Amino acid sequence: MKHILIIGGTAGIGRELAASLLTDGAKITIAGRDSERAKNVARDIQHSVPDATGQISGIAADLSKPEGLREALAGVSSIDHLVLVGMVRDANTIKTYNIAGALELVTTKTVGYPAAIAAVLDRLSPDGSVLIFGGVAKDIPYPGSTTVTVVNNAVMGLVKTLSIEITPIRVNAIHPGMVEDSPYWQDDKELFARMLSRIRSGRFPQMADIVDGSKFLMSNRAANGVNLTLDGGQNGA
Ligand SMILES: NC(=O)c1ccc[n+]([C@@H]2O[C@H](COP(=O)([O-])OP(=O)(O)OC[C@H]3O[C@@H](n4cnc5c(N)ncnc54)[C@H](OP(=O)(O)O)[C@@H]3O)[C@@H](O)[C@H]2O)c1
């Protein structure tokens, strides 16, 4: 049974991926910032997937506090795939620049992601992979996206360096466009209606599309150093 650790698996796309992989028969560990929440979400996912043949558990691991990751992940057993999804968005304009929010996001993705890999490297299967999450704001900035755009470009840089550093373990990234059914956007339906004309396929990505792409990058043995954008094709990209 494959074991997959998803840090940021307690909500949104990470949670959807956990449920799908559990259905496929994998053993899943999800992590978020709070242990009780992670355990509760793991239990809810197990209940919501009645025909699951895999097992799921929840632990705490805070990517914005990279110094604590070795200890937080010390109890995790051998891992086939590590998925790094977690973050808190930083909506930040230069005129009202919030340094704390910017530092949290920059730390989470540019230091927390590699620190999490370092913390479990001795238990990562050489046949396995690391999958990290960026986003299409790397190519298409919007007002307030300064930190998000910078960090998502850093994710592309991380893929380049990490796939050399931790070879033969494969390292890939997925860069979603705005994912229409992700819980984060549920109060922003008007925004999606306004932006639909930008999407060449006429359809925003759904969480299932991102889960599908994530599973492809994890399972395809030739996928290494790939930055996969899944946004339906955007004008201006
Ligand atoms: N949804 C989209 O439209 C979209 C578009 C482009 C890119 N993305 C990327 O896709 C990924 C998932 O997005 P989402 O919308 O599904 O996210 P989400 O619903 O906001 O969920 C974020 C997850 O990250 C966890 N998290 C937050 N801070 C963390 C930290 N410091 N350490 C560990 N875990 C942390 C949260 O868990 P706790 O609260 O339990 O800690 C939660 O499980 C992100 O990396 C995002 O940049 C998403």
PDB file of C-alpha atoms and ligand atoms in Angstrom:
ATOM      1  CA  MET A   1       0.000   0.000   0.000  1.00  0.00           C
ATOM      2  CA  LYS A   2       1.446   3.400  -1.027  1.00  0.00           C
ATOM      3  CA  HIS A   3       1.792   6.003   1.738  1.00  0.00           C
ATOM      4  CA  ILE A   4       1.172   9.632   0.801  1.00  0.00           C
ATOM      5  CA  LEU A   5       1.805  12.581   3.131  1.00  0.00           C
ATOM      6  CA  ILE A   6      -0.224  15.677   2.211  1.00  0.00           C
ATOM      7  CA  ILE A   7       0.771  18.795   4.139  1.00  0.00           C
ATOM      8  CA  GLY A   8      -2.192  21.120   3.675  1.00  0.00           C
ATOM      9  CA  GLY A   9      -4.568  18.168   3.311  1.00  0.00           C
ATOM     10  CA  THR A  10      -7.206  19.398   5.765  1.00  0.00           C
ATOM     11  CA  ALA A  11      -9.126  21.612   3.321  1.00  0.00           C
ATOM     12  CA  GLY A  12      -9.690  22.476  -0.324  1.00  0.00           C
ATOM     13  CA  ILE A  13      -7.701  20.732  -3.039  1.00  0.00           C
ATOM     14  CA  GLY A  14      -5.445  18.909  -0.543  1.00  0.00           C
ATOM     15  CA  ARG A  15      -8.460  17.400   1.174  1.00  0.00           C
ATOM     16  CA  GLU A  16     -10.027  16.426  -2.163  1.00  0.00           C
ATOM     17  CA  LEU A  17      -6.773  14.749  -3.197  1.00  0.00           C
ATOM     18  CA  ALA A  18      -6.594  12.883   0.124  1.00  0.00           C
ATOM     19  CA  ALA A  19     -10.133  11.517  -0.302  1.00  0.00           C
ATOM     20  CA  SER A  20      -9.450  10.447  -3.889  1.00  0.00           C
ATOM     21  CA  LEU A  21      -6.176   8.692  -3.048  1.00  0.00           C
ATOM     22  CA  LEU A  22      -7.829   6.997  -0.077  1.00  0.00           C
ATOM     23  CA  THR A  23     -10.523   5.667  -2.415  1.00  0.00           C
ATOM     24  CA  ASP A  24      -7.749   4.309  -4.645  1.00  0.00           C
ATOM     25  CA  GLY A  25      -6.414   2.272  -1.721  1.00  0.00           C
ATOM     26  CA  ALA A  26      -3.501   4.400  -0.497  1.00  0.00           C
ATOM     27  CA  LYS A  27      -2.514   5.046   3.096  1.00  0.00           C
ATOM     28  CA  ILE A  28      -2.801   8.798   3.700  1.00  0.00           C
ATOM     29  CA  THR A  29      -1.414  11.137   6.332  1.00  0.00           C
ATOM     30  CA  ILE A  30      -2.841  14.644   6.180  1.00  0.00           C
ATOM     31  CA  ALA A  31      -1.253  17.551   8.018  1.00  0.00           C
ATOM     32  CA  GLY A  32      -2.378  21.064   8.861  1.00  0.00           C
ATOM     33  CA  ARG A  33      -1.418  23.590  11.491  1.00  0.00           C
ATOM     34  CA  ASP A  34      -3.571  22.105  14.236  1.00  0.00           C
ATOM     35  CA  SER A  35      -3.442  18.502  15.397  1.00  0.00           C
ATOM     36  CA  GLU A  36      -7.081  18.219  16.569  1.00  0.00           C
ATOM     37  CA  ARG A  37      -8.380  19.716  13.331  1.00  0.00           C
ATOM     38  CA  ALA A  38      -6.203  17.375  11.246  1.00  0.00           C
ATOM     39  CA  LYS A  39      -7.401  14.326  13.210  1.00  0.00           C
ATOM     40  CA  ASN A  40     -11.055  15.406  12.910  1.00  0.00           C
ATOM     41  CA  VAL A  41     -10.757  16.031   9.166  1.00  0.00           C
ATOM     42  CA  ALA A  42      -9.052  12.637   8.698  1.00  0.00           C
ATOM     43  CA  ARG A  43     -11.949  10.971  10.506  1.00  0.00           C
ATOM     44  CA  ASP A  44     -14.500  12.896   8.398  1.00  0.00           C
ATOM     45  CA  ILE A  45     -12.741  11.913   5.165  1.00  0.00           C
ATOM     46  CA  GLN A  46     -12.664   8.247   6.242  1.00  0.00           C
ATOM     47  CA  HIS A  47     -16.433   8.413   6.918  1.00  0.00           C
ATOM     48  CA  SER A  48     -17.166  10.220   3.643  1.00  0.00           C
ATOM     49  CA  VAL A  49     -15.450   7.512   1.596  1.00  0.00           C
ATOM     50  CA  PRO A  50     -17.341   4.400   2.722  1.00  0.00           C
ATOM     51  CA  ASP A  51     -15.781   2.030   0.170  1.00  0.00           C
ATOM     52  CA  ALA A  52     -12.228   3.217   0.914  1.00  0.00           C
ATOM     53  CA  THR A  53      -9.738   0.419   1.212  1.00  0.00           C
ATOM     54  CA  GLY A  54      -6.962   2.697   2.487  1.00  0.00           C
ATOM     55  CA  GLN A  55      -6.387   4.296   5.850  1.00  0.00           C
ATOM     56  CA  ILE A  56      -6.067   7.951   6.808  1.00  0.00           C
ATOM     57  CA  SER A  57      -4.678   9.805   9.827  1.00  0.00           C
ATOM     58  CA  GLY A  58      -4.059  13.447  10.735  1.00  0.00           C
ATOM     59  CA  ILE A  59      -1.103  15.239  12.328  1.00  0.00           C
ATOM     60  CA  ALA A  60       0.086  18.814  12.926  1.00  0.00           C
ATOM     61  CA  ALA A  61       2.872  20.307  10.789  1.00  0.00           C
ATOM     62  CA  ASP A  62       3.151  24.074  10.313  1.00  0.00           C
ATOM     63  CA  LEU A  63       4.952  25.055   7.108  1.00  0.00           C
ATOM     64  CA  SER A  64       5.165  28.687   8.237  1.00  0.00           C
ATOM     65  CA  LYS A  65       7.336  27.582  11.172  1.00  0.00           C
ATOM     66  CA  PRO A  66       9.986  25.551   9.334  1.00  0.00           C
ATOM     67  CA  GLU A  67      12.215  25.093  12.407  1.00  0.00           C
ATOM     68  CA  GLY A  68       9.561  22.825  13.942  1.00  0.00           C
ATOM     69  CA  LEU A  69       9.041  20.547  10.945  1.00  0.00           C
ATOM     70  CA  ARG A  70      11.662  17.890  11.780  1.00  0.00           C
ATOM     71  CA  GLU A  71      10.066  17.279  15.158  1.00  0.00           C
ATOM     72  CA  ALA A  72       6.506  17.504  13.786  1.00  0.00           C
ATOM     73  CA  LEU A  73       7.236  14.916  11.080  1.00  0.00           C
ATOM     74  CA  ALA A  74       9.495  12.632  13.140  1.00  0.00           C
ATOM     75  CA  GLY A  75       6.740  10.065  13.688  1.00  0.00           C
ATOM     76  CA  VAL A  76       5.789   9.712  10.025  1.00  0.00           C
ATOM     77  CA  SER A  77       6.743   6.310   8.556  1.00  0.00           C
ATOM     78  CA  SER A  78       8.161   5.607   5.058  1.00  0.00           C
ATOM     79  CA  ILE A  79       6.592   7.832   2.404  1.00  0.00           C
ATOM     80  CA  ASP A  80       6.014   7.119  -1.289  1.00  0.00           C
ATOM     81  CA  HIS A  81       4.792  10.583  -2.242  1.00  0.00           C
ATOM     82  CA  LEU A  82       5.027  13.910  -0.415  1.00  0.00           C
ATOM     83  CA  VAL A  83       2.481  16.564  -1.446  1.00  0.00           C
ATOM     84  CA  LEU A  84       2.993  20.157  -0.291  1.00  0.00           C
ATOM     85  CA  VAL A  85      -0.216  22.155  -0.703  1.00  0.00           C
ATOM     86  CA  GLY A  86      -0.525  24.239   2.464  1.00  0.00           C
ATOM     87  CA  MET A  87      -0.542  28.035   2.577  1.00  0.00           C
ATOM     88  CA  VAL A  88      -2.535  31.047   3.702  1.00  0.00           C
ATOM     89  CA  ARG A  89      -3.123  33.487   0.839  1.00  0.00           C
ATOM     90  CA  ASP A  90      -1.578  36.932   1.067  1.00  0.00           C
ATOM     91  CA  ALA A  91      -3.793  39.534  -0.629  1.00  0.00           C
ATOM     92  CA  ASN A  92      -1.454  42.452  -0.412  1.00  0.00           C
ATOM     93  CA  THR A  93      -1.253  45.712  -2.339  1.00  0.00           C
ATOM     94  CA  ILE A  94       1.885  47.818  -2.226  1.00  0.00           C
ATOM     95  CA  LYS A  95      -0.089  50.847  -0.997  1.00  0.00           C
ATOM     96  CA  THR A  96      -1.278  48.955   2.096  1.00  0.00           C
ATOM     97  CA  TYR A  97       1.576  46.488   2.347  1.00  0.00           C
ATOM     98  CA  ASN A  98       1.123  43.950   5.147  1.00  0.00           C
ATOM     99  CA  ILE A  99       4.604  42.675   5.982  1.00  0.00           C
ATOM    100  CA  ALA A 100       3.424  39.927   8.338  1.00  0.00           C
ATOM    101  CA  GLY A 101       1.142  38.391   5.683  1.00  0.00           C
ATOM    102  CA  ALA A 102       3.858  38.555   3.055  1.00  0.00           C
ATOM    103  CA  LEU A 103       6.428  36.956   5.352  1.00  0.00           C
ATOM    104  CA  GLU A 104       4.049  34.146   6.296  1.00  0.00           C
ATOM    105  CA  LEU A 105       3.384  33.175   2.681  1.00  0.00           C
ATOM    106  CA  VAL A 106       6.998  33.566   1.569  1.00  0.00           C
ATOM    107  CA  THR A 107       8.186  31.478   4.510  1.00  0.00           C
ATOM    108  CA  THR A 108       5.526  28.810   4.000  1.00  0.00           C
ATOM    109  CA  LYS A 109       6.302  28.087   0.367  1.00  0.00           C
ATOM    110  CA  THR A 110       9.947  29.054  -0.130  1.00  0.00           C
ATOM    111  CA  VAL A 111      11.343  27.764   3.183  1.00  0.00           C
ATOM    112  CA  GLY A 112       8.577  25.546   4.605  1.00  0.00           C
ATOM    113  CA  TYR A 113       8.269  23.404   1.471  1.00  0.00           C
ATOM    114  CA  PRO A 114      12.002  22.561   1.185  1.00  0.00           C
ATOM    115  CA  ALA A 115      12.277  22.216   4.983  1.00  0.00           C
ATOM    116  CA  ALA A 116       9.452  19.645   4.961  1.00  0.00           C
ATOM    117  CA  ILE A 117      11.262  17.693   2.246  1.00  0.00           C
ATOM    118  CA  ALA A 118      14.496  17.834   4.265  1.00  0.00           C
ATOM    119  CA  ALA A 119      12.661  16.636   7.363  1.00  0.00           C
ATOM    120  CA  VAL A 120      11.384  13.423   5.717  1.00  0.00           C
ATOM    121  CA  LEU A 121      14.088  12.831   3.099  1.00  0.00           C
ATOM    122  CA  ASP A 122      15.468   9.775   4.917  1.00  0.00           C
ATOM    123  CA  ARG A 123      11.999   8.162   4.627  1.00  0.00           C
ATOM    124  CA  LEU A 124      11.101   9.149   1.048  1.00  0.00           C
ATOM    125  CA  SER A 125      11.115   6.241  -1.385  1.00  0.00           C
ATOM    126  CA  PRO A 126      13.684   6.580  -4.204  1.00  0.00           C
ATOM    127  CA  ASP A 127      10.839   5.456  -6.528  1.00  0.00           C
ATOM    128  CA  GLY A 128       8.557   8.145  -5.152  1.00  0.00           C
ATOM    129  CA  SER A 129       7.986  11.826  -5.779  1.00  0.00           C
ATOM    130  CA  VAL A 130       7.441  15.246  -4.299  1.00  0.00           C
ATOM    131  CA  LEU A 131       4.590  17.379  -5.620  1.00  0.00           C
ATOM    132  CA  ILE A 132       4.459  21.061  -4.748  1.00  0.00           C
ATOM    133  CA  PHE A 133       1.716  23.608  -5.416  1.00  0.00           C
ATOM    134  CA  GLY A 134       2.125  26.967  -7.109  1.00  0.00           C
ATOM    135  CA  GLY A 135      -0.530  28.794  -9.110  1.00  0.00           C
ATOM    136  CA  VAL A 136      -1.165  30.589 -12.375  1.00  0.00           C
ATOM    137  CA  ALA A 137      -0.561  33.994 -10.735  1.00  0.00           C
ATOM    138  CA  LYS A 138       3.059  33.162 -11.611  1.00  0.00           C
ATOM    139  CA  ASP A 139       2.171  34.277 -15.173  1.00  0.00           C
ATOM    140  CA  ILE A 140      -0.909  36.429 -14.640  1.00  0.00           C
ATOM    141  CA  PRO A 141      -0.539  38.924 -11.809  1.00  0.00           C
ATOM    142  CA  TYR A 142      -3.494  40.880 -10.453  1.00  0.00           C
ATOM    143  CA  PRO A 143      -3.655  43.847  -8.049  1.00  0.00           C
ATOM    144  CA  GLY A 144      -2.634  42.517  -4.644  1.00  0.00           C
ATOM    145  CA  SER A 145      -0.856  39.422  -5.999  1.00  0.00           C
ATOM    146  CA  THR A 146       2.710  40.623  -5.442  1.00  0.00           C
ATOM    147  CA  THR A 147       3.590  37.974  -2.866  1.00  0.00           C
ATOM    148  CA  VAL A 148       1.513  35.248  -4.511  1.00  0.00           C
ATOM    149  CA  THR A 149       3.114  35.934  -7.912  1.00  0.00           C
ATOM    150  CA  VAL A 150       6.622  35.985  -6.446  1.00  0.00           C
ATOM    151  CA  VAL A 151       6.059  32.818  -4.450  1.00  0.00           C
ATOM    152  CA  ASN A 152       4.521  30.916  -7.357  1.00  0.00           C
ATOM    153  CA  ASN A 153       7.538  31.811  -9.493  1.00  0.00           C
ATOM    154  CA  ALA A 154       9.712  30.589  -6.612  1.00  0.00           C
ATOM    155  CA  VAL A 155       7.858  27.260  -6.786  1.00  0.00           C
ATOM    156  CA  MET A 156       9.076  26.951 -10.388  1.00  0.00           C
ATOM    157  CA  GLY A 157      12.609  27.604  -9.164  1.00  0.00           C
ATOM    158  CA  LEU A 158      12.212  25.026  -6.406  1.00  0.00           C
ATOM    159  CA  VAL A 159      11.218  22.374  -8.943  1.00  0.00           C
ATOM    160  CA  LYS A 160      14.411  23.061 -10.891  1.00  0.00           C
ATOM    161  CA  THR A 161      16.764  22.861  -7.922  1.00  0.00           C
ATOM    162  CA  LEU A 162      15.037  20.124  -5.938  1.00  0.00           C
ATOM    163  CA  SER A 163      14.743  17.718  -8.853  1.00  0.00           C
ATOM    164  CA  ILE A 164      18.547  17.878  -9.076  1.00  0.00           C
ATOM    165  CA  GLU A 165      19.198  17.842  -5.338  1.00  0.00           C
ATOM    166  CA  ILE A 166      17.074  14.890  -4.308  1.00  0.00           C
ATOM    167  CA  THR A 167      17.467  12.717  -7.396  1.00  0.00           C
ATOM    168  CA  PRO A 168      16.321   9.974  -8.072  1.00  0.00           C
ATOM    169  CA  ILE A 169      13.188  11.166  -6.251  1.00  0.00           C
ATOM    170  CA  ARG A 170      11.076  13.037  -8.794  1.00  0.00           C
ATOM    171  CA  VAL A 171       9.942  16.613  -8.098  1.00  0.00           C
ATOM    172  CA  ASN A 172       7.049  18.292  -9.915  1.00  0.00           C
ATOM    173  CA  ALA A 173       4.710  21.241  -9.418  1.00  0.00           C
ATOM    174  CA  ILE A 174       1.145  21.922 -10.342  1.00  0.00           C
ATOM    175  CA  HIS A 175      -0.058  25.460 -11.030  1.00  0.00           C
ATOM    176  CA  PRO A 176      -3.868  25.707 -10.932  1.00  0.00           C
ATOM    177  CA  GLY A 177      -5.852  28.595 -12.318  1.00  0.00           C
ATOM    178  CA  MET A 178      -8.772  29.764 -10.167  1.00  0.00           C
ATOM    179  CA  VAL A 179     -10.481  26.518  -9.169  1.00  0.00           C
ATOM    180  CA  GLU A 180     -14.214  27.155  -9.353  1.00  0.00           C
ATOM    181  CA  ASP A 181     -15.445  24.659  -6.749  1.00  0.00           C
ATOM    182  CA  SER A 182     -12.623  25.130  -4.243  1.00  0.00           C
ATOM    183  CA  PRO A 183     -14.091  26.208  -0.882  1.00  0.00           C
ATOM    184  CA  TYR A 184     -11.936  29.342  -0.764  1.00  0.00           C
ATOM    185  CA  TRP A 185     -13.849  30.901  -3.679  1.00  0.00           C
ATOM    186  CA  GLN A 186     -17.378  29.971  -2.635  1.00  0.00           C
ATOM    187  CA  ASP A 187     -18.309  33.585  -1.806  1.00  0.00           C
ATOM    188  CA  ASP A 188     -16.862  34.945  -5.061  1.00  0.00           C
ATOM    189  CA  LYS A 189     -19.196  33.621  -7.751  1.00  0.00           C
ATOM    190  CA  GLU A 190     -19.506  37.114  -9.335  1.00  0.00           C
ATOM    191  CA  LEU A 191     -15.743  37.220  -9.787  1.00  0.00           C
ATOM    192  CA  PHE A 192     -15.869  33.924 -11.697  1.00  0.00           C
ATOM    193  CA  ALA A 193     -18.707  35.206 -13.916  1.00  0.00           C
ATOM    194  CA  ARG A 194     -16.684  38.362 -14.724  1.00  0.00           C
ATOM    195  CA  MET A 195     -13.556  36.384 -15.559  1.00  0.00           C
ATOM    196  CA  LEU A 196     -15.031  33.574 -17.633  1.00  0.00           C
ATOM    197  CA  SER A 197     -14.298  35.319 -20.961  1.00  0.00           C
ATOM    198  CA  ARG A 198     -10.573  35.037 -20.177  1.00  0.00           C
ATOM    199  CA  ILE A 199     -10.662  31.246 -20.088  1.00  0.00           C
ATOM    200  CA  ARG A 200     -10.177  29.877 -23.579  1.00  0.00           C
ATOM    201  CA  SER A 201     -11.810  26.530 -22.823  1.00  0.00           C
ATOM    202  CA  GLY A 202     -14.872  28.402 -21.472  1.00  0.00           C
ATOM    203  CA  ARG A 203     -14.702  26.430 -18.243  1.00  0.00           C
ATOM    204  CA  PHE A 204     -12.816  27.113 -15.028  1.00  0.00           C
ATOM    205  CA  PRO A 205     -10.749  24.266 -13.578  1.00  0.00           C
ATOM    206  CA  GLN A 206     -12.526  22.145 -10.968  1.00  0.00           C
ATOM    207  CA  MET A 207     -10.908  20.417  -7.997  1.00  0.00           C
ATOM    208  CA  ALA A 208     -11.297  17.070  -9.807  1.00  0.00           C
ATOM    209  CA  ASP A 209      -9.102  18.412 -12.646  1.00  0.00           C
ATOM    210  CA  ILE A 210      -6.355  19.369 -10.209  1.00  0.00           C
ATOM    211  CA  VAL A 211      -6.627  16.024  -8.407  1.00  0.00           C
ATOM    212  CA  ASP A 212      -6.343  14.257 -11.772  1.00  0.00           C
ATOM    213  CA  GLY A 213      -3.222  16.269 -12.704  1.00  0.00           C
ATOM    214  CA  SER A 214      -1.698  15.654  -9.272  1.00  0.00           C
ATOM    215  CA  LYS A 215      -2.170  11.907  -9.571  1.00  0.00           C
ATOM    216  CA  PHE A 216      -0.619  11.973 -13.049  1.00  0.00           C
ATOM    217  CA  LEU A 217       2.496  13.782 -11.792  1.00  0.00           C
ATOM    218  CA  MET A 218       2.807  11.372  -8.866  1.00  0.00           C
ATOM    219  CA  SER A 219       2.367   8.189 -10.862  1.00  0.00           C
ATOM    220  CA  ASN A 220       4.047   8.929 -14.197  1.00  0.00           C
ATOM    221  CA  ARG A 221       7.650   7.767 -13.875  1.00  0.00           C
ATOM    222  CA  ALA A 222       8.820  10.117 -16.652  1.00  0.00           C
ATOM    223  CA  ALA A 223       7.355  13.239 -15.017  1.00  0.00           C
ATOM    224  CA  ASN A 224      10.300  14.956 -13.326  1.00  0.00           C
ATOM    225  CA  GLY A 225      11.013  18.683 -13.153  1.00  0.00           C
ATOM    226  CA  VAL A 226       7.578  19.439 -14.622  1.00  0.00           C
ATOM    227  CA  ASN A 227       5.690  22.671 -13.892  1.00  0.00           C
ATOM    228  CA  LEU A 228       2.168  21.751 -14.994  1.00  0.00           C
ATOM    229  CA  THR A 229      -0.270  24.635 -15.459  1.00  0.00           C
ATOM    230  CA  LEU A 230      -3.942  23.619 -15.334  1.00  0.00           C
ATOM    231  CA  ASP A 231      -6.032  26.730 -15.930  1.00  0.00           C
ATOM    232  CA  GLY A 232      -8.207  26.018 -18.965  1.00  0.00           C
ATOM    233  CA  GLY A 233      -5.943  28.223 -21.085  1.00  0.00           C
ATOM    234  CA  GLN A 234      -5.977  31.886 -20.112  1.00  0.00           C
ATOM    235  CA  ASN A 235      -5.744  34.911 -22.373  1.00  0.00           C
ATOM    236  CA  GLY A 236      -2.665  36.880 -21.320  1.00  0.00           C
ATOM    237  CA  ALA A 237      -0.702  33.866 -20.065  1.00  0.00           C
TER     238      ALA A 237
HETATM  239  N1  LIG B   1      -8.004  27.130  -5.091  1.00  0.00           N
HETATM  240  C1  LIG B   1      -7.525  27.812  -6.130  1.00  0.00           C
HETATM  241  O1  LIG B   1      -8.272  28.418  -6.903  1.00  0.00           O
HETATM  242  C2  LIG B   1      -6.038  27.855  -6.357  1.00  0.00           C
HETATM  243  C3  LIG B   1      -5.545  28.599  -7.435  1.00  0.00           C
HETATM  244  C4  LIG B   1      -4.175  28.655  -7.629  1.00  0.00           C
HETATM  245  C5  LIG B   1      -3.310  27.997  -6.778  1.00  0.00           C
HETATM  246  N2  LIG B   1      -3.825  27.275  -5.737  1.00  0.00           N
HETATM  247  C6  LIG B   1      -2.880  26.593  -4.845  1.00  0.00           C
HETATM  248  O2  LIG B   1      -3.418  25.334  -4.515  1.00  0.00           O
HETATM  249  C7  LIG B   1      -3.128  25.035  -3.147  1.00  0.00           C
HETATM  250  C8  LIG B   1      -4.419  24.669  -2.419  1.00  0.00           C
HETATM  251  O3  LIG B   1      -5.317  25.765  -2.467  1.00  0.00           O
HETATM  252  P1  LIG B   1      -6.768  25.651  -1.791  1.00  0.00           P
HETATM  253  O4  LIG B   1      -7.588  26.781  -2.312  1.00  0.00           O
HETATM  254  O5  LIG B   1      -7.266  24.275  -1.940  1.00  0.00           O
HETATM  255  O6  LIG B   1      -6.394  25.943  -0.264  1.00  0.00           O
HETATM  256  P2  LIG B   1      -7.340  26.166   1.007  1.00  0.00           P
HETATM  257  O7  LIG B   1      -8.714  25.624   0.772  1.00  0.00           O
HETATM  258  O8  LIG B   1      -7.212  27.594   1.424  1.00  0.00           O
HETATM  259  O9  LIG B   1      -6.631  25.217   2.093  1.00  0.00           O
HETATM  260  C9  LIG B   1      -5.356  25.536   2.527  1.00  0.00           C
HETATM  261  C10 LIG B   1      -4.780  24.344   3.256  1.00  0.00           C
HETATM  262  O10 LIG B   1      -3.473  24.711   3.692  1.00  0.00           O
HETATM  263  C11 LIG B   1      -3.363  24.396   5.083  1.00  0.00           C
HETATM  264  N3  LIG B   1      -2.399  25.329   5.656  1.00  0.00           N
HETATM  265  C12 LIG B   1      -2.486  26.686   5.713  1.00  0.00           C
HETATM  266  N4  LIG B   1      -1.384  27.172   6.295  1.00  0.00           N
HETATM  267  C13 LIG B   1      -0.587  26.111   6.582  1.00  0.00           C
HETATM  268  C14 LIG B   1       0.676  25.992   7.202  1.00  0.00           C
HETATM  269  N5  LIG B   1       1.363  27.068   7.618  1.00  0.00           N
HETATM  270  N6  LIG B   1       1.201  24.754   7.364  1.00  0.00           N
HETATM  271  C15 LIG B   1       0.517  23.658   6.955  1.00  0.00           C
HETATM  272  N7  LIG B   1      -0.690  23.714   6.355  1.00  0.00           N
HETATM  273  C16 LIG B   1      -1.232  24.940   6.182  1.00  0.00           C
HETATM  274  C17 LIG B   1      -4.771  24.519   5.625  1.00  0.00           C
HETATM  275  O11 LIG B   1      -4.919  23.692   6.766  1.00  0.00           O
HETATM  276  P3  LIG B   1      -5.101  24.209   8.280  1.00  0.00           P
HETATM  277  O12 LIG B   1      -6.015  25.399   8.248  1.00  0.00           O
HETATM  278  O13 LIG B   1      -5.681  22.990   8.941  1.00  0.00           O
HETATM  279  O14 LIG B   1      -3.721  24.519   8.754  1.00  0.00           O
HETATM  280  C18 LIG B   1      -5.573  23.916   4.467  1.00  0.00           C
HETATM  281  O15 LIG B   1      -5.554  22.501   4.543  1.00  0.00           O
HETATM  282  C19 LIG B   1      -2.401  26.247  -2.573  1.00  0.00           C
HETATM  283  O16 LIG B   1      -1.021  25.994  -2.526  1.00  0.00           O
HETATM  284  C20 LIG B   1      -2.715  27.359  -3.551  1.00  0.00           C
HETATM  285  O17 LIG B   1      -1.652  28.289  -3.631  1.00  0.00           O
HETATM  286  C21 LIG B   1      -5.167  27.191  -5.512  1.00  0.00           C
END
